[in-house]
PDB file of C-alpha atoms and ligand atoms in Angstrom:
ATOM      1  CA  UNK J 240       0.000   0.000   0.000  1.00  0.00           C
ATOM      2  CA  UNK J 241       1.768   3.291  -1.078  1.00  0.00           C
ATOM      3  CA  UNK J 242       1.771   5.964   2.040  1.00  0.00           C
ATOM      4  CA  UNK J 243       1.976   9.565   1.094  1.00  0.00           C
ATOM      5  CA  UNK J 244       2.814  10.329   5.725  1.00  0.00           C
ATOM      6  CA  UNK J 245       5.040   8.908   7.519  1.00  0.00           C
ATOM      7  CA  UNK J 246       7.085   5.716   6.895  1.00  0.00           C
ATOM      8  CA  UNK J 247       5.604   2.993   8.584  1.00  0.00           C
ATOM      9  CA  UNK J 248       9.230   1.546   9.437  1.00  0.00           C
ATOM     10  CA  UNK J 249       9.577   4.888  11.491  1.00  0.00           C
ATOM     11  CA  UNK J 250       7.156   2.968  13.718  1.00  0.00           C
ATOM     12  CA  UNK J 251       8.857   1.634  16.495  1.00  0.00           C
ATOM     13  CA  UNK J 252       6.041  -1.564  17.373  1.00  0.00           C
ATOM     14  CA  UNK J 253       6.241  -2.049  13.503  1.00  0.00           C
ATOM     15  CA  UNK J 254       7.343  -5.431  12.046  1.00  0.00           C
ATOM     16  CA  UNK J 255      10.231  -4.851   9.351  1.00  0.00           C
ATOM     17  CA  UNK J 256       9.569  -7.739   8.115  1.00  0.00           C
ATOM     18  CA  UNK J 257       5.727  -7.583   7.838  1.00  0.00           C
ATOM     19  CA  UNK J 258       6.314  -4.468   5.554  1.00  0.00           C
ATOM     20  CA  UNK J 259       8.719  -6.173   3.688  1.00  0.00           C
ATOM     21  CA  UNK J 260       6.531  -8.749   2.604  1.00  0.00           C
ATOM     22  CA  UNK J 261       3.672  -5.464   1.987  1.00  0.00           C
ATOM     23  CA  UNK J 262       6.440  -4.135  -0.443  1.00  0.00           C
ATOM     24  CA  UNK J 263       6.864  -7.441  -2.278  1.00  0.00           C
ATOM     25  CA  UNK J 264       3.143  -7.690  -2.753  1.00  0.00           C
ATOM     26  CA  UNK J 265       3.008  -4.206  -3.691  1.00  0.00           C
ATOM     27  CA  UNK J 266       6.070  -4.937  -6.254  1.00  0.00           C
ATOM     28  CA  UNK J 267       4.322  -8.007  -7.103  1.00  0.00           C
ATOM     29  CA  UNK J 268       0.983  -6.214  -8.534  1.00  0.00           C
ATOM     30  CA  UNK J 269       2.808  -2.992 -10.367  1.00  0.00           C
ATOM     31  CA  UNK J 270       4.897  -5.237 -11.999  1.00  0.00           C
ATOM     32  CA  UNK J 271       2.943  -7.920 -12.385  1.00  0.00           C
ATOM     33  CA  UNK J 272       6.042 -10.618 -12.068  1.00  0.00           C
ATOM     34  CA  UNK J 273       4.905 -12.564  -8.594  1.00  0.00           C
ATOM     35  CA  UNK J 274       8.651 -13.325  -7.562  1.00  0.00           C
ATOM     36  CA  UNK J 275      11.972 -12.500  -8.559  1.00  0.00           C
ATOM     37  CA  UNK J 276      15.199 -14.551  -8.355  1.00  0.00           C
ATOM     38  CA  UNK J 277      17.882 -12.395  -8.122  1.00  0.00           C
ATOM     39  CA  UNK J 278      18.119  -8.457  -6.974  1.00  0.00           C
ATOM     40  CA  UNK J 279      20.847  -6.152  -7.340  1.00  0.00           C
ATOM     41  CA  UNK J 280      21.139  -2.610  -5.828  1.00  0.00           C
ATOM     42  CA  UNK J 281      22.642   0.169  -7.869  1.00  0.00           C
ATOM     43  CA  UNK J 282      24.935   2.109  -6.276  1.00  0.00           C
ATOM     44  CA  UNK J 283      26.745   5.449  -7.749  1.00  0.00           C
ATOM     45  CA  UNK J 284      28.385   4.690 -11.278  1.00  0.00           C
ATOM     46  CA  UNK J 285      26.243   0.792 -11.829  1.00  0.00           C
ATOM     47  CA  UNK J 286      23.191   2.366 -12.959  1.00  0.00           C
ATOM     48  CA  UNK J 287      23.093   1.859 -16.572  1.00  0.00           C
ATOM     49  CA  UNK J 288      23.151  -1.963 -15.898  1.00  0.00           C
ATOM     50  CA  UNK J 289      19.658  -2.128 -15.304  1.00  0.00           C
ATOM     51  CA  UNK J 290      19.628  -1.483 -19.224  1.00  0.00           C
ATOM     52  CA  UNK J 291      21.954  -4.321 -20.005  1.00  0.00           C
ATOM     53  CA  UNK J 292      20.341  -7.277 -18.258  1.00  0.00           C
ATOM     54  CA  UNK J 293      17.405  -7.571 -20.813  1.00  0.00           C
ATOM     55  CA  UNK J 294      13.728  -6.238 -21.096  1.00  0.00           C
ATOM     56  CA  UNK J 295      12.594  -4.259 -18.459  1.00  0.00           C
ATOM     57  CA  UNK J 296       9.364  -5.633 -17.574  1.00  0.00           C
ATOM     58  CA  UNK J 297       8.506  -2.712 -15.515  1.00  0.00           C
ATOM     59  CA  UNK J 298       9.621   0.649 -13.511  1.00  0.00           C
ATOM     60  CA  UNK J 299       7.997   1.682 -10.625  1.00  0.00           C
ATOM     61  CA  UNK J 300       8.347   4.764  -8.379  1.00  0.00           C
ATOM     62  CA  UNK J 301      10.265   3.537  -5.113  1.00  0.00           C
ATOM     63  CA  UNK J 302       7.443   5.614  -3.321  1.00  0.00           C
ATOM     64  CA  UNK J 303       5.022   3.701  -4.695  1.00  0.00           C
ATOM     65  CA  UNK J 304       6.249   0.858  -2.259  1.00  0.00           C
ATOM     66  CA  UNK J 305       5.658   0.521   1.051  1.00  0.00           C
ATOM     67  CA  UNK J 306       8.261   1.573   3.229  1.00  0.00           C
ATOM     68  CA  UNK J 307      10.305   3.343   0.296  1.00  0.00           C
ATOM     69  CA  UNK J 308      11.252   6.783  -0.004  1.00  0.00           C
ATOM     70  CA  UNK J 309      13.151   8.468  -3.160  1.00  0.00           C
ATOM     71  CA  UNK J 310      16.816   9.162  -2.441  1.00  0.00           C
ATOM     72  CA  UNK J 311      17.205  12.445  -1.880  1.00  0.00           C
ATOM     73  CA  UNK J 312      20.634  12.104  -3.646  1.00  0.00           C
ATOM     74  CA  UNK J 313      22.126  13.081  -6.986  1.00  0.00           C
ATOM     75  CA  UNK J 314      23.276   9.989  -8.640  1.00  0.00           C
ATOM     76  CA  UNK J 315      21.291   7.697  -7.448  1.00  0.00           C
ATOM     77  CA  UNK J 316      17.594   6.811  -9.581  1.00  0.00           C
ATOM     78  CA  UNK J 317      14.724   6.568  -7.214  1.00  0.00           C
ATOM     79  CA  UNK J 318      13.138   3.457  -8.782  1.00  0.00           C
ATOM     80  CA  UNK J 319      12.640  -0.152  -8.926  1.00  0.00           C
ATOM     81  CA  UNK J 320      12.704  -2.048 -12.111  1.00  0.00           C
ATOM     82  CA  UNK J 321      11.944  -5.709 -12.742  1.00  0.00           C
ATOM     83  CA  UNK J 322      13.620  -7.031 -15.864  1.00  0.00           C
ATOM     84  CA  UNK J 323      13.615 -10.378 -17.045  1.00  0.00           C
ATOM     85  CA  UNK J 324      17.189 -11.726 -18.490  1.00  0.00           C
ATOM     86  CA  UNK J 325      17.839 -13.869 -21.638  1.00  0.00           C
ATOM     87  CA  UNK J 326      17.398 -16.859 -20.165  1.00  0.00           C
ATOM     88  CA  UNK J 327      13.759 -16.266 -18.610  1.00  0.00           C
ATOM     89  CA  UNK J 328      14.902 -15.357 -14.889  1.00  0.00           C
ATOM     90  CA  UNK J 329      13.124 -11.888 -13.038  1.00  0.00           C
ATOM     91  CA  UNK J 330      15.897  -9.641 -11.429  1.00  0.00           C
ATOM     92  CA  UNK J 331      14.537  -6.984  -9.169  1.00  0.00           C
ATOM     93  CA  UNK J 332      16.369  -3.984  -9.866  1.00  0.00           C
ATOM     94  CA  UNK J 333      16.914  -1.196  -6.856  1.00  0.00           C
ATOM     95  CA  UNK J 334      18.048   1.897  -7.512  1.00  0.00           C
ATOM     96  CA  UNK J 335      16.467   3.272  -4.479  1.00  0.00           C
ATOM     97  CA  UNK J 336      19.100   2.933  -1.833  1.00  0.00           C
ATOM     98  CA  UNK J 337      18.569   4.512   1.369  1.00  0.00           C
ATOM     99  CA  UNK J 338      21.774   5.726   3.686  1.00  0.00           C
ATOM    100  CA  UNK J 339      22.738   5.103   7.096  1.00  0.00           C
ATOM    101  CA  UNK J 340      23.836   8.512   7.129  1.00  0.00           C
ATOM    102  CA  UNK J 341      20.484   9.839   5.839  1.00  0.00           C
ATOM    103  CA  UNK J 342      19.446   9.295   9.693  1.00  0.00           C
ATOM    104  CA  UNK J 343      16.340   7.324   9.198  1.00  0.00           C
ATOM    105  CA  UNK J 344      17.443   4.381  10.909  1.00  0.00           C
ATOM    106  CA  UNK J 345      18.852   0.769   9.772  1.00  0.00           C
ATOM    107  CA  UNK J 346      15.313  -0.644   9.519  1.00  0.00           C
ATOM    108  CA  UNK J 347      15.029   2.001   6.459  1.00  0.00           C
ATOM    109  CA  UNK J 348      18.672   0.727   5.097  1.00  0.00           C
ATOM    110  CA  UNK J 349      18.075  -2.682   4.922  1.00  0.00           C
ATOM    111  CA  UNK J 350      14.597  -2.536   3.666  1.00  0.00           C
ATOM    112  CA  UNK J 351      15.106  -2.778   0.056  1.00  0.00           C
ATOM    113  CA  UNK J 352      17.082  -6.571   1.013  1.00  0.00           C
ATOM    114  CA  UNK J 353      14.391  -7.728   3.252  1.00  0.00           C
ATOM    115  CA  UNK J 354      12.008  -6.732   0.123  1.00  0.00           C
ATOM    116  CA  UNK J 355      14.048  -8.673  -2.142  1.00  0.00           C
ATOM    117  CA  UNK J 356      14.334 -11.592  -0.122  1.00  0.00           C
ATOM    118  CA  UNK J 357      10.256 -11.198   0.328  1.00  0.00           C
ATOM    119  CA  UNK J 358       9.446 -11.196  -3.298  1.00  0.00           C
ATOM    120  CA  UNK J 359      11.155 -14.474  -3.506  1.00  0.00           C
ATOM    121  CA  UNK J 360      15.255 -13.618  -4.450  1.00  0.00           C
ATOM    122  CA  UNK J 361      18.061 -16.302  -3.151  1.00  0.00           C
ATOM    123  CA  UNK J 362      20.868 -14.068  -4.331  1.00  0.00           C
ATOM    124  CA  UNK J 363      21.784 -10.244  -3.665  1.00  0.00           C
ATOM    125  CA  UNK J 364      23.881  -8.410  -5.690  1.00  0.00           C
ATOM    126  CA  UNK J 365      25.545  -5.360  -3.990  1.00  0.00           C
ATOM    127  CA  UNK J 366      27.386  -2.285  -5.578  1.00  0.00           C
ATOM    128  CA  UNK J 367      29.040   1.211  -4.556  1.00  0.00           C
ATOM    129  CA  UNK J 368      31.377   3.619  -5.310  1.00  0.00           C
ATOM    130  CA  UNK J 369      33.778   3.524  -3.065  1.00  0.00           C
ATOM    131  CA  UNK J 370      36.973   4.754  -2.153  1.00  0.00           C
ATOM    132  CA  UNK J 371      40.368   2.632  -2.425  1.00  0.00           C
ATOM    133  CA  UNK J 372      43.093   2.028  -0.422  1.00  0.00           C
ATOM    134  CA  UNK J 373      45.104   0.519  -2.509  1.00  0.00           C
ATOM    135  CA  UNK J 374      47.327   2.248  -4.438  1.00  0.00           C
ATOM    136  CA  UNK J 375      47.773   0.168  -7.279  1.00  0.00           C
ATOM    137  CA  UNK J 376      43.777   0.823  -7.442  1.00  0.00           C
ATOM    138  CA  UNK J 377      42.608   3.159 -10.301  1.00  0.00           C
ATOM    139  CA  UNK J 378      39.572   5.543 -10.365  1.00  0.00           C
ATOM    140  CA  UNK J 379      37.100   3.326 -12.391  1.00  0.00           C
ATOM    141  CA  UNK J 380      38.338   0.167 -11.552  1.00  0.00           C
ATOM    142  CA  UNK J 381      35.674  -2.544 -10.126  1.00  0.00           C
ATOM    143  CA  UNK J 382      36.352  -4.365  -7.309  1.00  0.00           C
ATOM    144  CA  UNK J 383      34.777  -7.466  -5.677  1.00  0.00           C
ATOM    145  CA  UNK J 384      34.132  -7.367  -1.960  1.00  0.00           C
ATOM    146  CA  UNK J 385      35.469 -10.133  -0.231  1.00  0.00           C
ATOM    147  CA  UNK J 386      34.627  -9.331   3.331  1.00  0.00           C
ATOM    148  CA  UNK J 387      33.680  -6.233   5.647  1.00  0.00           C
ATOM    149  CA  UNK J 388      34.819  -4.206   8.501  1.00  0.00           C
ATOM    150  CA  UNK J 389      31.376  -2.379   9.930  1.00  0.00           C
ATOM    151  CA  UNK J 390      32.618   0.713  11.273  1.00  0.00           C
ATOM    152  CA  UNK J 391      28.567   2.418  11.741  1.00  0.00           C
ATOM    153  CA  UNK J 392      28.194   0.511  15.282  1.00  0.00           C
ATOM    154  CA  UNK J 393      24.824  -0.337  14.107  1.00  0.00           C
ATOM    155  CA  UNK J 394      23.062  -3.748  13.232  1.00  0.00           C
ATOM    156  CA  UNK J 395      20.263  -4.420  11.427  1.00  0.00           C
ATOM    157  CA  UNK J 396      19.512  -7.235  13.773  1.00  0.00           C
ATOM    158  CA  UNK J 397      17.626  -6.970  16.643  1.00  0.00           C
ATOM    159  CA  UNK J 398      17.570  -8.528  20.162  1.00  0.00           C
ATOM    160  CA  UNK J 399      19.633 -11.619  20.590  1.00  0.00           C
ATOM    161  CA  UNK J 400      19.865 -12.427  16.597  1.00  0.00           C
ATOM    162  CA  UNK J 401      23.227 -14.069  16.469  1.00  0.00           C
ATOM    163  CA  UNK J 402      23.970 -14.417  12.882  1.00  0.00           C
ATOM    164  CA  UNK J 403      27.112 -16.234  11.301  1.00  0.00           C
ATOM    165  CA  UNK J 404      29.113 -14.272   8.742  1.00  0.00           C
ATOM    166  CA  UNK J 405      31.618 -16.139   7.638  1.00  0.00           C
ATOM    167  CA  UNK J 406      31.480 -16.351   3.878  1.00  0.00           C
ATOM    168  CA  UNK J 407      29.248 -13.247   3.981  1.00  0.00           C
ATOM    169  CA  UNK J 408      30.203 -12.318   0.190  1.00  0.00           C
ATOM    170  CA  UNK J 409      29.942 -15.501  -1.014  1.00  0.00           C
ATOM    171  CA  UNK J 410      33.660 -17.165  -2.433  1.00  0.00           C
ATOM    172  CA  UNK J 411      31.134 -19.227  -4.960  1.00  0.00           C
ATOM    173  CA  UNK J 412      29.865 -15.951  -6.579  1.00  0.00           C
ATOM    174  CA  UNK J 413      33.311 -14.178  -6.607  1.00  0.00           C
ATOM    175  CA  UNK J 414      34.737 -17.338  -8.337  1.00  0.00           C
ATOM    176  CA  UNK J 415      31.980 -17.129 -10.811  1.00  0.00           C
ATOM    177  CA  UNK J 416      32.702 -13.212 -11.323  1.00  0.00           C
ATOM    178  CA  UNK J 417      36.386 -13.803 -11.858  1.00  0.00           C
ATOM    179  CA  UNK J 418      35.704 -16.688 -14.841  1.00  0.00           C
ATOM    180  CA  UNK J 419      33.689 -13.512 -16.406  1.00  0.00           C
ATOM    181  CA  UNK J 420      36.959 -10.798 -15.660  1.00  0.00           C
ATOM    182  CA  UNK J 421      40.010 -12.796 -14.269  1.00  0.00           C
ATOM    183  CA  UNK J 422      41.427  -9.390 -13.940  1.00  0.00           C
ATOM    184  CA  UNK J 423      38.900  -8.510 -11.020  1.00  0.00           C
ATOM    185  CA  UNK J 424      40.837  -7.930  -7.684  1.00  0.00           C
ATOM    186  CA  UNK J 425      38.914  -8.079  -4.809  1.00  0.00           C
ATOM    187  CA  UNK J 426      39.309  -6.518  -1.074  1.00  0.00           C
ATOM    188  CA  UNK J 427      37.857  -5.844   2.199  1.00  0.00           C
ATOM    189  CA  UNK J 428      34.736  -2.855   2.215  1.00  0.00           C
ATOM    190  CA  UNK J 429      34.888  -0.710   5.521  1.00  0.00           C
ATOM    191  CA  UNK J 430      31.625   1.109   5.795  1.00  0.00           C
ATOM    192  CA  UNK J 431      32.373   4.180   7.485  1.00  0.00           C
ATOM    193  CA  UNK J 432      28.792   5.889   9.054  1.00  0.00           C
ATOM    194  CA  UNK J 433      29.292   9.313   6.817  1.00  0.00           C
ATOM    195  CA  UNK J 434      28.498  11.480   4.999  1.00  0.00           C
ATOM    196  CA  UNK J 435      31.417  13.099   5.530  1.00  0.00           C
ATOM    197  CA  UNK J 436      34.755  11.492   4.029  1.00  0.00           C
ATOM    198  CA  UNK J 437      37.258   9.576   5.745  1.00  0.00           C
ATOM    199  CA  UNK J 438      39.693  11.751   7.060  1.00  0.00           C
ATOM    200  CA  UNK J 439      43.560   9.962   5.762  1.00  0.00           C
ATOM    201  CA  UNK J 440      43.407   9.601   9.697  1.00  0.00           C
ATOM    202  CA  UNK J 441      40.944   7.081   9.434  1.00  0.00           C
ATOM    203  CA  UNK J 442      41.752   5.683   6.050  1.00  0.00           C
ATOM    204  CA  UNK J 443      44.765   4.840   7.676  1.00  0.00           C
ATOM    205  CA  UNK J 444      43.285   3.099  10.621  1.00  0.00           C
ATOM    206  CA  UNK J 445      40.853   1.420   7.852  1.00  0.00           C
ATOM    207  CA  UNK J 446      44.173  -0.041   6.414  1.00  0.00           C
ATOM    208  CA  UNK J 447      45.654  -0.946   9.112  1.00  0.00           C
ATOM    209  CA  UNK J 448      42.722  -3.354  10.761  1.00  0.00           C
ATOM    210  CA  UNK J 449      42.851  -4.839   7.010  1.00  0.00           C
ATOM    211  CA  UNK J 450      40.390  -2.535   5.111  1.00  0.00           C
ATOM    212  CA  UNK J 451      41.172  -2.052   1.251  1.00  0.00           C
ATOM    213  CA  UNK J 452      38.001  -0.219   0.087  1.00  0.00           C
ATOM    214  CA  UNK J 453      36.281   2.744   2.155  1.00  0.00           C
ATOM    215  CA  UNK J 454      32.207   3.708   1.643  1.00  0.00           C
ATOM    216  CA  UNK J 455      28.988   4.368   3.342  1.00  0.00           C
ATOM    217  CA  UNK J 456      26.760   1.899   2.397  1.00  0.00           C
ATOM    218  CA  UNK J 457      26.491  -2.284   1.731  1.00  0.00           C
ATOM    219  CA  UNK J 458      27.673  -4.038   5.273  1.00  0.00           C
ATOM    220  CA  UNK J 459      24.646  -3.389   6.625  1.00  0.00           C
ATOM    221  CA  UNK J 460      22.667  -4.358   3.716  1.00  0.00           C
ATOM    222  CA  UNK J 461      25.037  -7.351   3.014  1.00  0.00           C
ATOM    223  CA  UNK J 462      24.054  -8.561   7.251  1.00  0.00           C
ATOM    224  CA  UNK J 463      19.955  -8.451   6.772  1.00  0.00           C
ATOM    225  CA  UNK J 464      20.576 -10.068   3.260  1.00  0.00           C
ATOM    226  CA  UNK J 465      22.733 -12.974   5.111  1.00  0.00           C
ATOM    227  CA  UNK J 466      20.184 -13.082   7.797  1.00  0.00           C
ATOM    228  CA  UNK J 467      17.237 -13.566   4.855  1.00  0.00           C
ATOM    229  CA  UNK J 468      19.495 -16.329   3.955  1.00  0.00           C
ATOM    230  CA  UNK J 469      20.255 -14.863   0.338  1.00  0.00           C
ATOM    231  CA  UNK J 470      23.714 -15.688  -0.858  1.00  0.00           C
ATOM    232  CA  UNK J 471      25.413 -12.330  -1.583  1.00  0.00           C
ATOM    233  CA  UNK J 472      28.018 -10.905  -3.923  1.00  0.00           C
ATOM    234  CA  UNK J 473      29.660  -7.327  -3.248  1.00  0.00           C
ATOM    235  CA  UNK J 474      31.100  -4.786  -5.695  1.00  0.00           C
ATOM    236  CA  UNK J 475      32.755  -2.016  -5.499  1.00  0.00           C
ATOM    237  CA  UNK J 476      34.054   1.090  -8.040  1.00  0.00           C
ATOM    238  CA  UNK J 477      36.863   2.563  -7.037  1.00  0.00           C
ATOM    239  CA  UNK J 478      35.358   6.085  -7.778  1.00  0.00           C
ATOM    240  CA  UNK J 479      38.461   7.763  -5.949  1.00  0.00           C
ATOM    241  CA  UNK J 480      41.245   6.692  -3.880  1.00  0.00           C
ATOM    242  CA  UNK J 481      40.783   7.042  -0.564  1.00  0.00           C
ATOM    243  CA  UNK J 482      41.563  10.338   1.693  1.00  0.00           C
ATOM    244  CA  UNK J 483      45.363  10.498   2.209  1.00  0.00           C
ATOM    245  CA  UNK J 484      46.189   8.103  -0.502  1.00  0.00           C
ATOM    246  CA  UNK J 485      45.333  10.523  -3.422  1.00  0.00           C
ATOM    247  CA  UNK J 486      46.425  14.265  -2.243  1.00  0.00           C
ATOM    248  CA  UNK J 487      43.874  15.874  -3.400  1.00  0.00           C
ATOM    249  CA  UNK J 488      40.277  16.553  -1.900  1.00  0.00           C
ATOM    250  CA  UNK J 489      37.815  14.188  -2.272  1.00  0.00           C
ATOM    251  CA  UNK J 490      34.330  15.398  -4.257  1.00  0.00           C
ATOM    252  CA  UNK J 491      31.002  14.021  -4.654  1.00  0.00           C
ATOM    253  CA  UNK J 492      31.740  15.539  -8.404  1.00  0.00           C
ATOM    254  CA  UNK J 493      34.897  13.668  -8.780  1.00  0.00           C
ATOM    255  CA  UNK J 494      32.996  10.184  -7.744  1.00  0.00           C
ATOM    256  CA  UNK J 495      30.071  11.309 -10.052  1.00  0.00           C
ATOM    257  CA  UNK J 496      32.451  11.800 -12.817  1.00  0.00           C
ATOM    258  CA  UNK J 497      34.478   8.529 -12.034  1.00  0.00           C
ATOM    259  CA  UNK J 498      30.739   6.718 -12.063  1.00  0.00           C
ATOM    260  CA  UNK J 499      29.900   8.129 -15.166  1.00  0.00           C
ATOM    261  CA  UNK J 500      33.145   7.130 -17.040  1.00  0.00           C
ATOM    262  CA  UNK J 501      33.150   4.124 -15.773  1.00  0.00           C
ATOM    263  CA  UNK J 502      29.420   3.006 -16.363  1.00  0.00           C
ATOM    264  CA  UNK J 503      29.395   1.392 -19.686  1.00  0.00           C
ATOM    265  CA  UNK J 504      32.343  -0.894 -18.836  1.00  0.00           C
ATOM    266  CA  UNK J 505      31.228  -1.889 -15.571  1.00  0.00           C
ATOM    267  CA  UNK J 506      27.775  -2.309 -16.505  1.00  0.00           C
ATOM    268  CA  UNK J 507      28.391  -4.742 -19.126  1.00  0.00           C
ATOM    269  CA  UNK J 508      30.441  -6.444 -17.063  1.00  0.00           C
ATOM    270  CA  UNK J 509      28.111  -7.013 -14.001  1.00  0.00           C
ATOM    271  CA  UNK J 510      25.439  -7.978 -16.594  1.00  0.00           C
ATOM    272  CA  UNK J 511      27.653 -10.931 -17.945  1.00  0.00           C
ATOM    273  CA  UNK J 512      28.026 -11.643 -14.170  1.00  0.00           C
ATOM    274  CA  UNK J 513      24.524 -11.578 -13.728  1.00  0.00           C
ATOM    275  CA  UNK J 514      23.531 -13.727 -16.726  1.00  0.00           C
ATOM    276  CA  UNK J 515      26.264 -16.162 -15.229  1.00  0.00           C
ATOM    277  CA  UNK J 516      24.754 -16.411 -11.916  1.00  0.00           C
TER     278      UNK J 516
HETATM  279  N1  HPA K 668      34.887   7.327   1.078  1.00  0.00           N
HETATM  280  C1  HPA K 668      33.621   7.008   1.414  1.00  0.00           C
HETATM  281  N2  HPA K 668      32.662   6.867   0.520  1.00  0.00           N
HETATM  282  C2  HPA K 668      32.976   7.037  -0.769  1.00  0.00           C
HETATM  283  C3  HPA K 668      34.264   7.371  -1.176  1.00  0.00           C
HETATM  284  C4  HPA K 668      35.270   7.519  -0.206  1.00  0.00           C
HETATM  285  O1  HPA K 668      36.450   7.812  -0.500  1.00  0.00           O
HETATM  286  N3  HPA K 668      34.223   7.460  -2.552  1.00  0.00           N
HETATM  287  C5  HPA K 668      32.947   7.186  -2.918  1.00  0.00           C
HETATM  288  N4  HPA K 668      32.186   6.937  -1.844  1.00  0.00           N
END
């Protein structure tokens, strides 16, 4: 049921998951596909995927869903798409994230997983930009996530929901990406809370606890999607390096710019990875 108050996750005696499974029916009947298979969030620079992974079957307002809002960012689309690949299978398209540093609460972050998992998808696909660490690492490169440092002292679990993550970004999937690129490197995401950048301060500490890619978004995501029991594959672009490692400032223009460069490479290539799945 679309709301036009309030968000009904902002209700504290609310069950996440009950609206969850009221935005997979509501996905279900404006699309008209009753359950997807695989979902993939956009993040900056991925979006023109969406128009590589075959016939969009359908785009619908992300306020049209229960629970969704439209990013108030620059960058990011504001929708939800289901397209259905060559080979017959329905990916649910998000490219509606919401922030942990937009304030509304992890229940709002992680909404868009616990959707996905509700409308039926086993496997979550995860992009960013991001910035490196590495400095081998150019702007525009793709990398795969192979684990995560949460630095946001939040969880999207509640009460005494102990939930393993070992293998959280699944070493099948990143196998399966590399026989697609064999060039893709891969590293450990820190989520930092934002929305400021890291100062080289912190991207130092991020290195030194073993963090190779810095961002504000997907650990939290990638922790409901484990606890939905979807198997999960993380990518970054390096949109920057990180604070400290390149000398000069860091700009949501530069990361913009680095997204748009990079977009028809790396969209092809996570639809190949997609169709491979
Ligand atoms: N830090 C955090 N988030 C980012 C960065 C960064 O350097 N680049 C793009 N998103």
């Amino acid at each position: 049921m679309p709301h036009t108050a309030g968000n009904p996750l902002d209700e504290p005696t609310a069950d996440p998951f009950e609206i969850a499974a009221q935005a997979a029916a509501d996905i279900a009947r404006l699309t008209g596909v009753e359950r997807h298979d695989i979902a993939v969030t956009l993040g900056s620079g991925w979006g023109r995927a969406a128009d590589l992974l075959g016939e969009t079957v359908a785009t619908v307002p992300a306020d049209e869903v229960t629970g969704f809002s439209r990013p108030a960012l620059a960058g990011h689309v504001g929708t939800l798409r289901s397209v259905r690949t060559p080979a017959g299978r329905h990916v649910l398209v998000i490219g509606a994230r919401t922030h942990f540093y937009e304030g509304h609460g992890v229940r709002r972050v992680v909404h868009s997983v616990r959707t996905a998992a509700a409308t039926g998808a086993r496997t979550m696909v995860l992009t960013n930009g991001a910035g490196g660490i590495r400095e081998t690492w150019r702007p525009g490169q793709p990398v795969l996530i192979s684990d995560h440092i949460n630095l946001t002292a939040a969880s999207p679990l509640e009460g005494a929901t102990f939930i393993d993550l070992t293998d959280l970004y699944s070493a099948r999937l990143r196998d399966l990406a590399r026989q697609i690129d064999p060039a893709l490197d891969e590293g450990v995401y820190c989520q930092f809370r934002g929305p400021h950048y890291e100062t080289p301060a912190e991207v130092q500490m991020a290195k030194t606890i073993g963090g190779h890619i810095v961002g504000m978004s997907t650990a939290l995501e990638a922790i409901a999607a484990r606890e939905a029991g979807m198997e999960i594959l993380g990518m970054s672009l390096v949109t920057n390096l990180a604070a400290g490692i390149q000398t000069t400032p860091l700009s949501h223009e530069e990361v913009l710019e680095a997204g748009r460069e990079a977009e028809p490479v790396i969209s092809s290539l996570l639809a190949r990875i997609i169709e491979a799945l």
